[in-house]
Short mmCIF file of C-alpha atoms in Angstrom, two decimals:
data_model
loop_
_atom_site.label_atom_id
_atom_site.label_comp_id
_atom_site.label_asym_id
_atom_site.label_seq_id
_atom_site.Cartn_x
_atom_site.Cartn_y
_atom_site.Cartn_z
CA MET A 272 -56.06 -34.14 50.36
CA LYS A 273 -60.13 -34.73 51.95
CA PRO A 274 -60.43 -33.33 55.02
CA PHE A 275 -61.92 -37.07 56.12
CA LEU A 276 -58.49 -38.81 54.67
CA LYS A 277 -56.67 -36.55 57.16
CA SER A 278 -58.75 -36.31 59.89
CA ARG A 279 -58.52 -40.17 59.41
CA LEU A 280 -54.60 -40.16 59.60
CA ASP A 281 -54.44 -38.06 62.46
CA GLN A 282 -56.58 -39.73 64.50
CA ILE A 283 -53.63 -43.09 63.39
CA ASP A 284 -50.77 -40.93 64.77
CA GLU A 285 -52.74 -40.19 68.20
CA ARG A 286 -53.50 -44.28 67.84
CA LEU A 287 -49.71 -44.95 67.43
CA ALA A 288 -48.85 -43.01 70.60
CA GLN A 289 -51.32 -44.99 72.86
CA LEU A 290 -49.54 -47.20 71.45
CA ASP A 291 -46.03 -46.61 72.13
CA PHE A 292 -46.79 -45.94 75.83
CA LEU A 293 -49.47 -48.88 75.95
CA LEU A 294 -46.39 -51.01 75.04
CA SER A 295 -43.46 -49.47 77.44
CA ARG A 296 -45.83 -50.26 80.68
CA GLU A 297 -44.28 -52.98 82.61
CA ASP A 298 -47.83 -54.93 83.12
CA ILE A 299 -48.89 -55.12 79.92
CA MET A 300 -45.15 -56.56 79.22
CA SER A 301 -45.46 -58.94 81.43
CA ASP A 302 -49.36 -59.74 79.34
CA MET A 303 -47.74 -62.10 76.33
CA GLY A 304 -51.31 -62.35 74.85
CA GLN A 305 -52.05 -58.68 74.83
CA PHE A 306 -48.64 -57.77 74.35
CA MET A 307 -48.77 -59.65 70.75
CA LYS A 308 -52.05 -58.13 70.02
CA LEU A 309 -51.09 -54.13 70.54
CA SER A 310 -47.72 -54.70 69.04
CA ARG A 311 -49.44 -56.59 66.07
CA GLU A 312 -51.89 -53.44 66.35
CA HIS A 313 -48.76 -51.21 65.98
CA ALA A 314 -46.93 -52.80 62.93
CA GLU A 315 -50.46 -52.67 61.28
CA ILE A 316 -50.22 -48.40 61.87
CA ALA A 317 -46.82 -47.81 62.18
CA SER A 318 -46.17 -47.96 58.41
CA VAL A 319 -49.81 -45.77 57.35
CA SER A 320 -47.73 -43.38 60.40
CA ALA A 321 -44.51 -43.24 58.90
CA ARG A 322 -45.92 -42.61 55.13
CA TYR A 323 -48.27 -40.13 56.17
CA ALA A 324 -45.15 -38.38 57.89
CA ARG A 325 -43.82 -38.19 54.60
CA TRP A 326 -46.27 -36.60 53.04
CA ARG A 327 -46.55 -34.06 55.30
CA GLN A 328 -43.03 -33.70 54.80
CA ARG A 329 -43.67 -33.60 51.29
CA ALA A 330 -45.93 -30.62 51.32
CA ALA A 331 -43.88 -28.62 53.94
CA ASP A 332 -41.35 -28.83 50.90
CA LEU A 333 -44.10 -27.56 48.09
CA ALA A 334 -45.22 -25.02 49.95
CA SER A 335 -41.31 -23.52 50.34
CA ALA A 336 -40.49 -24.45 46.98
CA ARG A 337 -43.74 -22.60 45.89
CA GLU A 338 -42.48 -19.39 48.06
CA MET A 339 -39.51 -19.59 45.72
CA ALA A 340 -41.39 -20.02 42.51
CA ASP A 341 -43.11 -16.78 43.37
CA ASP A 342 -39.83 -14.97 43.87
CA ALA A 343 -39.64 -12.59 41.46
CA THR A 344 -35.98 -11.93 43.00
CA LEU A 345 -34.78 -15.51 41.60
CA THR A 346 -33.67 -16.31 38.58
CA GLY A 347 -31.68 -17.95 36.51
CA ASP A 348 -30.45 -22.33 38.18
CA MET A 349 -32.62 -20.29 41.27
CA ALA A 350 -35.52 -20.34 39.89
CA ASP A 351 -34.96 -23.83 37.56
CA MET A 352 -34.29 -25.72 41.00
CA ALA A 353 -37.68 -24.33 42.93
CA ARG A 354 -39.43 -25.33 40.00
CA GLU A 355 -38.02 -28.75 39.97
CA GLU A 356 -38.62 -29.60 43.21
CA LEU A 357 -42.60 -27.92 42.68
CA ASP A 358 -43.01 -30.39 40.45
CA SER A 359 -41.38 -32.95 41.99
CA ALA A 360 -42.80 -32.78 45.89
CA ALA A 361 -46.90 -32.45 44.06
CA ALA A 362 -45.59 -35.50 42.02
CA ASP A 363 -44.52 -37.23 45.21
CA MET A 364 -47.86 -35.79 47.20
CA ALA A 365 -49.98 -37.16 45.01
CA ARG A 366 -48.18 -40.98 45.11
CA LEU A 367 -48.70 -40.58 49.38
CA GLU A 368 -51.82 -40.27 49.11
CA GLU A 369 -52.69 -42.68 46.62
CA GLU A 370 -50.70 -45.13 48.50
CA LEU A 371 -52.92 -43.68 51.71
CA GLN A 372 -55.71 -44.26 50.72
CA ARG A 373 -55.20 -47.76 49.80
CA MET A 374 -53.87 -48.69 52.73
CA LEU A 375 -56.95 -46.97 54.66
CA LEU A 376 -59.26 -49.38 52.54
CA PRO A 377 -61.10 -52.64 54.55
CA ARG A 378 -59.35 -55.63 53.53
CA ASP A 379 -61.11 -58.97 53.10
CA PRO A 380 -58.67 -61.04 54.56
CA ASP A 381 -60.02 -64.22 51.81
CA ASP A 382 -58.04 -62.00 49.58
CA GLN A 383 -54.43 -63.55 50.09
CA ARG A 384 -55.89 -67.12 49.83
CA SER A 385 -55.88 -69.41 46.53
CA ALA A 386 -58.71 -69.83 44.55
CA PHE A 387 -60.99 -72.51 42.81
CA LEU A 388 -61.61 -70.87 39.45
CA GLU A 389 -65.03 -73.28 37.97
CA ILE A 390 -66.03 -72.33 34.12
CA ARG A 391 -69.34 -73.81 32.66
CA ALA A 392 -70.29 -73.36 29.38
CA GLY A 393 -74.05 -71.52 28.79
CA THR A 394 -76.00 -71.17 26.22
CA GLY A 395 -74.90 -71.55 23.12
CA GLY A 396 -73.67 -74.97 22.55
CA ASP A 397 -70.74 -76.76 21.09
CA GLU A 398 -69.96 -73.22 20.93
CA SER A 399 -70.38 -72.18 24.35
CA ALA A 400 -68.32 -75.24 25.48
CA LEU A 401 -65.77 -74.42 23.11
CA PHE A 402 -65.20 -71.12 24.42
CA ALA A 403 -64.87 -72.35 27.94
CA ALA A 404 -61.78 -73.74 26.84
CA ASP A 405 -60.31 -70.67 25.69
CA LEU A 406 -61.41 -68.64 28.90
CA LEU A 407 -58.70 -71.82 30.35
CA ARG A 408 -56.98 -71.06 28.59
CA MET A 409 -56.72 -66.83 29.32
CA TYR A 410 -56.82 -67.72 32.77
CA THR A 411 -53.76 -70.28 32.80
CA ARG A 412 -51.94 -67.93 30.83
CA PHE A 413 -52.42 -65.90 33.42
CA ALA A 414 -51.11 -67.40 36.14
CA GLU A 415 -48.41 -68.73 34.51
CA ARG A 416 -47.83 -64.04 34.09
CA LYS A 417 -48.26 -64.22 37.73
CA GLY A 418 -46.08 -67.39 38.86
CA TRP A 419 -49.02 -68.93 40.10
CA ARG A 420 -49.41 -72.50 40.32
CA VAL A 421 -53.02 -73.86 38.27
CA SER A 422 -53.89 -77.66 39.18
CA ILE A 423 -57.49 -79.22 37.12
CA ILE A 424 -59.78 -80.30 39.78
CA SER A 425 -62.45 -82.39 37.46
CA ALA A 426 -63.41 -80.95 33.89
CA SER A 427 -66.03 -82.42 31.66
CA GLU A 428 -64.84 -82.29 28.09
CA SER A 429 -67.11 -81.02 24.68
CA GLU A 430 -67.17 -83.26 21.71
CA LEU A 431 -65.42 -81.00 19.86
CA GLY A 432 -62.55 -80.55 21.94
CA GLY A 433 -64.11 -77.61 24.55
CA PHE A 434 -65.02 -77.92 27.64
CA LYS A 435 -68.90 -78.31 29.67
CA GLU A 436 -67.19 -77.61 32.66
CA VAL A 437 -63.72 -77.42 34.09
CA VAL A 438 -62.63 -76.43 37.56
CA LEU A 439 -59.06 -74.77 38.67
CA ARG A 440 -56.94 -74.33 42.13
CA ILE A 441 -54.89 -71.42 41.89
CA GLU A 442 -52.60 -70.99 44.06
CA ALA A 443 -50.13 -68.21 44.14
CA SER A 444 -46.37 -68.31 45.06
CA SER A 445 -45.35 -67.64 48.71
CA ARG A 446 -41.93 -65.50 47.02
CA ASN A 447 -42.52 -62.51 45.99
CA ALA A 448 -46.01 -62.07 46.83
CA GLY A 449 -47.40 -58.59 47.86
CA PRO A 450 -50.56 -57.72 49.22
CA GLU A 451 -51.64 -57.07 45.70
CA ASP A 452 -50.49 -60.54 44.09
CA GLY A 453 -53.31 -62.85 46.01
CA VAL A 454 -55.36 -65.30 44.00
CA TYR A 455 -58.29 -64.50 44.84
CA GLY A 456 -58.39 -60.75 45.77
CA THR A 457 -56.90 -60.56 41.79
CA LEU A 458 -59.59 -62.85 40.47
CA ARG A 459 -62.85 -62.25 42.26
CA PHE A 460 -64.27 -59.99 39.90
CA GLU A 461 -64.18 -62.30 36.89
CA SER A 462 -67.30 -63.89 38.91
CA GLY A 463 -70.53 -64.01 36.49
CA GLY A 464 -71.70 -64.14 32.55
CA HIS A 465 -69.13 -63.46 29.67
CA ARG A 466 -70.10 -63.21 26.86
CA VAL A 467 -68.58 -64.30 23.09
CA GLN A 468 -69.93 -62.35 19.89
CA ARG A 469 -67.83 -64.40 17.06
CA VAL A 470 -68.26 -66.65 13.59
CA PRO A 471 -68.45 -69.90 15.94
CA VAL A 472 -66.47 -73.25 13.39
CA THR A 473 -69.79 -75.03 13.11
CA GLU A 474 -71.01 -71.96 11.50
CA ALA A 475 -71.22 -72.19 7.30
CA GLN A 476 -72.12 -69.24 6.25
CA GLY A 477 -70.33 -67.00 8.42
CA ARG A 478 -72.98 -65.36 10.94
CA ILE A 479 -72.19 -64.33 13.74
CA HIS A 480 -73.34 -65.84 16.65
CA THR A 481 -73.59 -65.13 19.96
CA SER A 482 -73.21 -67.59 23.29
CA ALA A 483 -72.20 -67.51 26.55
CA CYS A 484 -70.15 -68.63 29.90
CA THR A 485 -70.03 -68.63 33.57
CA VAL A 486 -67.61 -67.98 35.97
CA ALA A 487 -67.07 -69.12 39.67
CA VAL A 488 -64.25 -67.56 41.55
CA LEU A 489 -64.31 -68.97 44.66
CA ALA A 490 -62.02 -68.37 47.92
CA GLU A 491 -60.48 -71.29 49.40
CA PRO A 492 -61.94 -71.80 52.56
CA ASP A 493 -59.15 -71.77 55.83
CA GLU A 494 -59.13 -75.17 57.19
CA ALA A 495 -59.38 -73.61 60.92
CA GLN A 496 -62.37 -71.15 59.83
CA ALA A 497 -64.49 -73.42 57.16
CA VAL A 498 -67.46 -73.57 57.02
CA GLN A 499 -69.04 -76.47 59.85
CA ILE A 500 -70.39 -79.79 57.48
CA ASN A 501 -71.94 -82.63 59.11
CA PRO A 502 -71.13 -86.19 57.47
CA ALA A 503 -74.31 -87.73 57.72
CA ASP A 504 -75.25 -84.50 55.55
CA LEU A 505 -73.17 -85.82 52.61
CA ARG A 506 -73.23 -88.36 50.22
CA ILE A 507 -70.33 -89.73 48.87
CA ASP A 508 -69.74 -91.12 45.17
CA THR A 509 -67.22 -93.16 43.53
CA PHE A 510 -66.94 -93.00 39.99
CA ARG A 511 -64.60 -94.18 37.48
CA ALA A 512 -62.70 -91.01 35.77
CA SER A 513 -62.52 -89.71 32.71
CA GLY A 514 -61.35 -88.31 29.97
CA ALA A 515 -56.67 -89.46 29.40
CA GLY A 516 -54.54 -90.85 32.11
CA GLY A 517 -53.68 -93.76 30.97
CA GLN A 518 -55.03 -97.76 32.01
CA HIS A 519 -55.55 -96.38 35.99
CA ILE A 520 -57.93 -93.98 35.46
CA ASN A 521 -60.42 -95.90 33.71
CA LYS A 522 -60.09 -99.30 35.28
CA THR A 523 -60.74 -98.28 39.02
CA ASP A 524 -63.20 -96.10 40.57
CA SER A 525 -60.79 -93.54 41.84
CA ALA A 526 -63.12 -90.19 40.97
CA VAL A 527 -65.23 -89.06 44.12
CA ARG A 528 -67.99 -86.55 43.99
CA VAL A 529 -69.51 -84.77 46.76
CA THR A 530 -72.84 -83.91 48.11
CA HIS A 531 -74.41 -81.74 50.60
CA LEU A 532 -78.10 -82.55 51.17
CA PRO A 533 -79.70 -80.42 52.45
CA THR A 534 -78.08 -77.44 49.75
CA GLY A 535 -77.91 -80.26 46.61
CA ILE A 536 -74.60 -78.35 46.35
CA VAL A 537 -72.58 -80.63 44.51
CA ALA A 538 -68.31 -81.20 43.80
CA GLU A 539 -66.33 -83.96 42.44
CA CYS A 540 -62.77 -84.76 41.53
CA GLN A 541 -60.60 -86.68 39.76
CA ASP A 542 -57.66 -84.93 39.19
CA ASP A 543 -55.47 -87.70 41.77
CA ARG A 544 -55.12 -91.90 41.16
CA SER A 545 -55.62 -91.68 45.20
CA GLN A 546 -59.18 -92.04 46.02
CA HIS A 547 -58.55 -90.44 49.45
CA ARG A 548 -57.24 -87.87 47.78
CA ASN A 549 -59.80 -86.72 45.44
CA LYS A 550 -61.82 -87.29 48.07
CA ALA A 551 -60.67 -84.68 49.80
CA ARG A 552 -60.27 -82.11 47.33
CA ALA A 553 -63.80 -82.47 46.40
CA LEU A 554 -64.19 -81.20 50.08
CA GLN A 555 -62.33 -78.49 49.71
CA VAL A 556 -64.22 -77.66 46.62
CA LEU A 557 -67.78 -78.55 48.42
CA ALA A 558 -66.48 -75.90 51.52
CA ALA A 559 -65.86 -72.78 49.43
CA ARG A 560 -69.10 -73.19 46.84
CA ILE A 561 -71.14 -73.06 50.16
CA GLN A 562 -69.33 -70.78 52.14
CA GLU A 563 -69.11 -68.84 48.80
CA ARG A 564 -73.14 -69.95 49.05
CA GLU A 565 -72.72 -67.71 52.10
CA ARG A 566 -71.00 -64.48 50.62
CA SER A 567 -73.88 -64.20 47.99
CA GLU A 568 -76.16 -64.45 49.76
CA ARG A 569 -74.72 -61.45 52.67
CA ALA A 570 -73.74 -59.58 49.70
CA ALA A 571 -77.42 -59.66 48.13
CA LYS A 572 -79.18 -58.23 50.70
CA ASP A 573 -76.32 -55.53 51.09
CA ALA A 574 -76.96 -55.00 47.36
CA ALA A 575 -80.59 -54.61 47.52
CA GLN A 576 -79.52 -51.44 49.52
CA ARG A 577 -77.27 -49.81 47.18
CA ARG A 578 -76.11 -52.13 43.89
CA GLY A 579 -72.32 -51.36 43.80
CA LEU A 580 -69.87 -50.99 40.56
CA ILE A 581 -68.47 -54.23 41.06
CA GLY A 582 -71.85 -55.31 40.75
CA SER A 583 -73.09 -58.61 43.24
CA GLY A 584 -71.25 -61.42 41.51
CA ASP A 585 -74.70 -62.99 40.96
CA ARG A 586 -73.50 -66.00 37.71
CA SER A 587 -76.31 -64.76 36.02
CA ASP A 588 -74.55 -61.06 35.49
CA ARG A 589 -73.72 -60.25 31.90
CA ILE A 590 -70.07 -58.54 32.67
CA ARG A 591 -68.29 -58.90 29.81
CA THR A 592 -68.55 -59.22 26.44
CA TYR A 593 -65.83 -60.69 23.88
CA ASN A 594 -66.63 -59.01 20.63
CA PHE A 595 -64.06 -61.59 17.99
CA PRO A 596 -64.56 -59.46 15.01
CA GLN A 597 -63.37 -55.78 16.33
CA GLY A 598 -60.76 -57.41 18.23
CA ARG A 599 -62.93 -55.98 21.60
CA LEU A 600 -63.05 -56.64 25.27
CA THR A 601 -65.87 -54.40 27.00
CA ASP A 602 -66.13 -54.80 31.03
CA HIS A 603 -69.58 -53.59 31.36
CA ARG A 604 -69.36 -53.18 35.29
CA ILE A 605 -67.23 -50.16 34.43
CA ASN A 606 -67.29 -48.51 30.36
CA LEU A 607 -63.64 -50.02 30.45
CA THR A 608 -63.27 -50.95 26.66
CA LEU A 609 -60.43 -52.36 25.40
CA TYR A 610 -58.72 -52.91 21.69
CA LYS A 611 -56.55 -55.83 22.36
CA LEU A 612 -58.76 -59.15 22.20
CA ALA A 613 -56.08 -60.71 21.29
CA MET A 614 -53.56 -60.58 24.01
CA ILE A 615 -56.33 -61.04 26.21
CA LEU A 616 -56.97 -64.61 25.41
CA GLU A 617 -53.35 -64.99 25.20
CA GLY A 618 -53.28 -64.28 28.95
CA ASP A 619 -52.56 -60.09 28.93
CA LEU A 620 -55.69 -59.64 31.75
CA ASP A 621 -53.80 -56.84 33.99
CA ASP A 622 -55.31 -54.10 32.65
CA VAL A 623 -58.67 -55.68 33.23
CA VAL A 624 -57.42 -56.78 36.69
CA VAL A 625 -56.47 -53.75 38.06
CA ALA A 626 -58.90 -51.35 36.87
CA LEU A 627 -61.28 -53.52 38.66
CA ARG A 628 -59.48 -53.25 41.45
CA HIS A 629 -59.58 -49.00 41.66
CA ALA A 630 -62.88 -49.11 40.43
CA HIS A 631 -64.16 -51.26 43.66
CA GLU A 632 -61.43 -49.30 46.36
CA ALA A 633 -63.07 -46.12 44.62
CA GLU A 634 -66.01 -47.20 45.59
CA LEU A 635 -64.87 -48.56 49.45
CA LEU A 636 -63.36 -45.39 49.75
CA ALA A 637 -66.51 -43.23 49.11
CA GLU A 638 -67.68 -45.30 51.56
CA LEU A 639 -65.69 -44.45 54.33
CA GLU A 640 -65.89 -40.44 53.21
CA ALA A 641 -69.73 -41.15 53.66
CA GLN A 642 -69.09 -42.76 56.89
CA SER A 643 -67.16 -39.40 58.28
CA VAL A 644 -69.90 -37.71 57.07
CA ALA A 645 -72.84 -38.66 58.92
CA SER A 646 -70.86 -39.85 62.24
#
């Protein structure tokens, strides 16, 4: 284990002992606010301390097993047992160290939130719109595999059956949701430019064309912490919804478009027959876009000093290429290439999102080590 990690874990053990003492004091117990605050901190670090204690125990087991394995007088079953324990302890220590590293990393409070996922056709005309439909299917299938709920907030279809733009809301099921199952935390690195290389259906001569779409993943704001929007800064327009939906949806002005005048950011919703509910959802999307703009501005400032492994998330970044003739997907940020494009487009995205998360965690761990050295 790296010295800076061991130092951080030793500090957590010391803090846990302090909290045990504080929580036993009568003056703390009588102050419910202070007691609850310290109790939450205790619960957060107790699991880390327990995992660290297990790591130390297995380190002691490893040392004992190594002594036995080096003992030339041991033969037969005893020697085999020593070697088995040596391998088992080493494997447990490696697993526990990886878990401890992840537990020490700073958490983004938005990672567990639902998300809005926006796909927009870019260069490539009709082929780009068809590719947007492929991406919609890919993310929808991936969400189904995860047990998430998907609803379309707004969609603008193209003539050939693709999408000029489509906005989804993706929500995780509360049941069996673990710390790595948050929608935004899982999909956040999908933001950026997605490029496709293939022979379009409209190409008569069989030539490979390149077109692109942009994807934006926005954390759904917490209503209590959402950016405050002055109603005077909004222009709200109603219009008739387009697309399927029967007679009602085509005869009433149920769709809503909200424009934030200071920034020019626009959000619309036509998913519901109720104008009131469409307005509420459009305001949610608008708040998410404004919040993401603020997040991107902060990230741009950070990126000016140091560009991370995952990139800035800027919509102009070309993050990924989908090459149909080769059946290949390449994520350019982490140099990941997979030759299973058909499976990925059917929603088998786990290898991609896990690799991106691990790259992000490695970056955060490097930052922690650099901070430890600096201090």
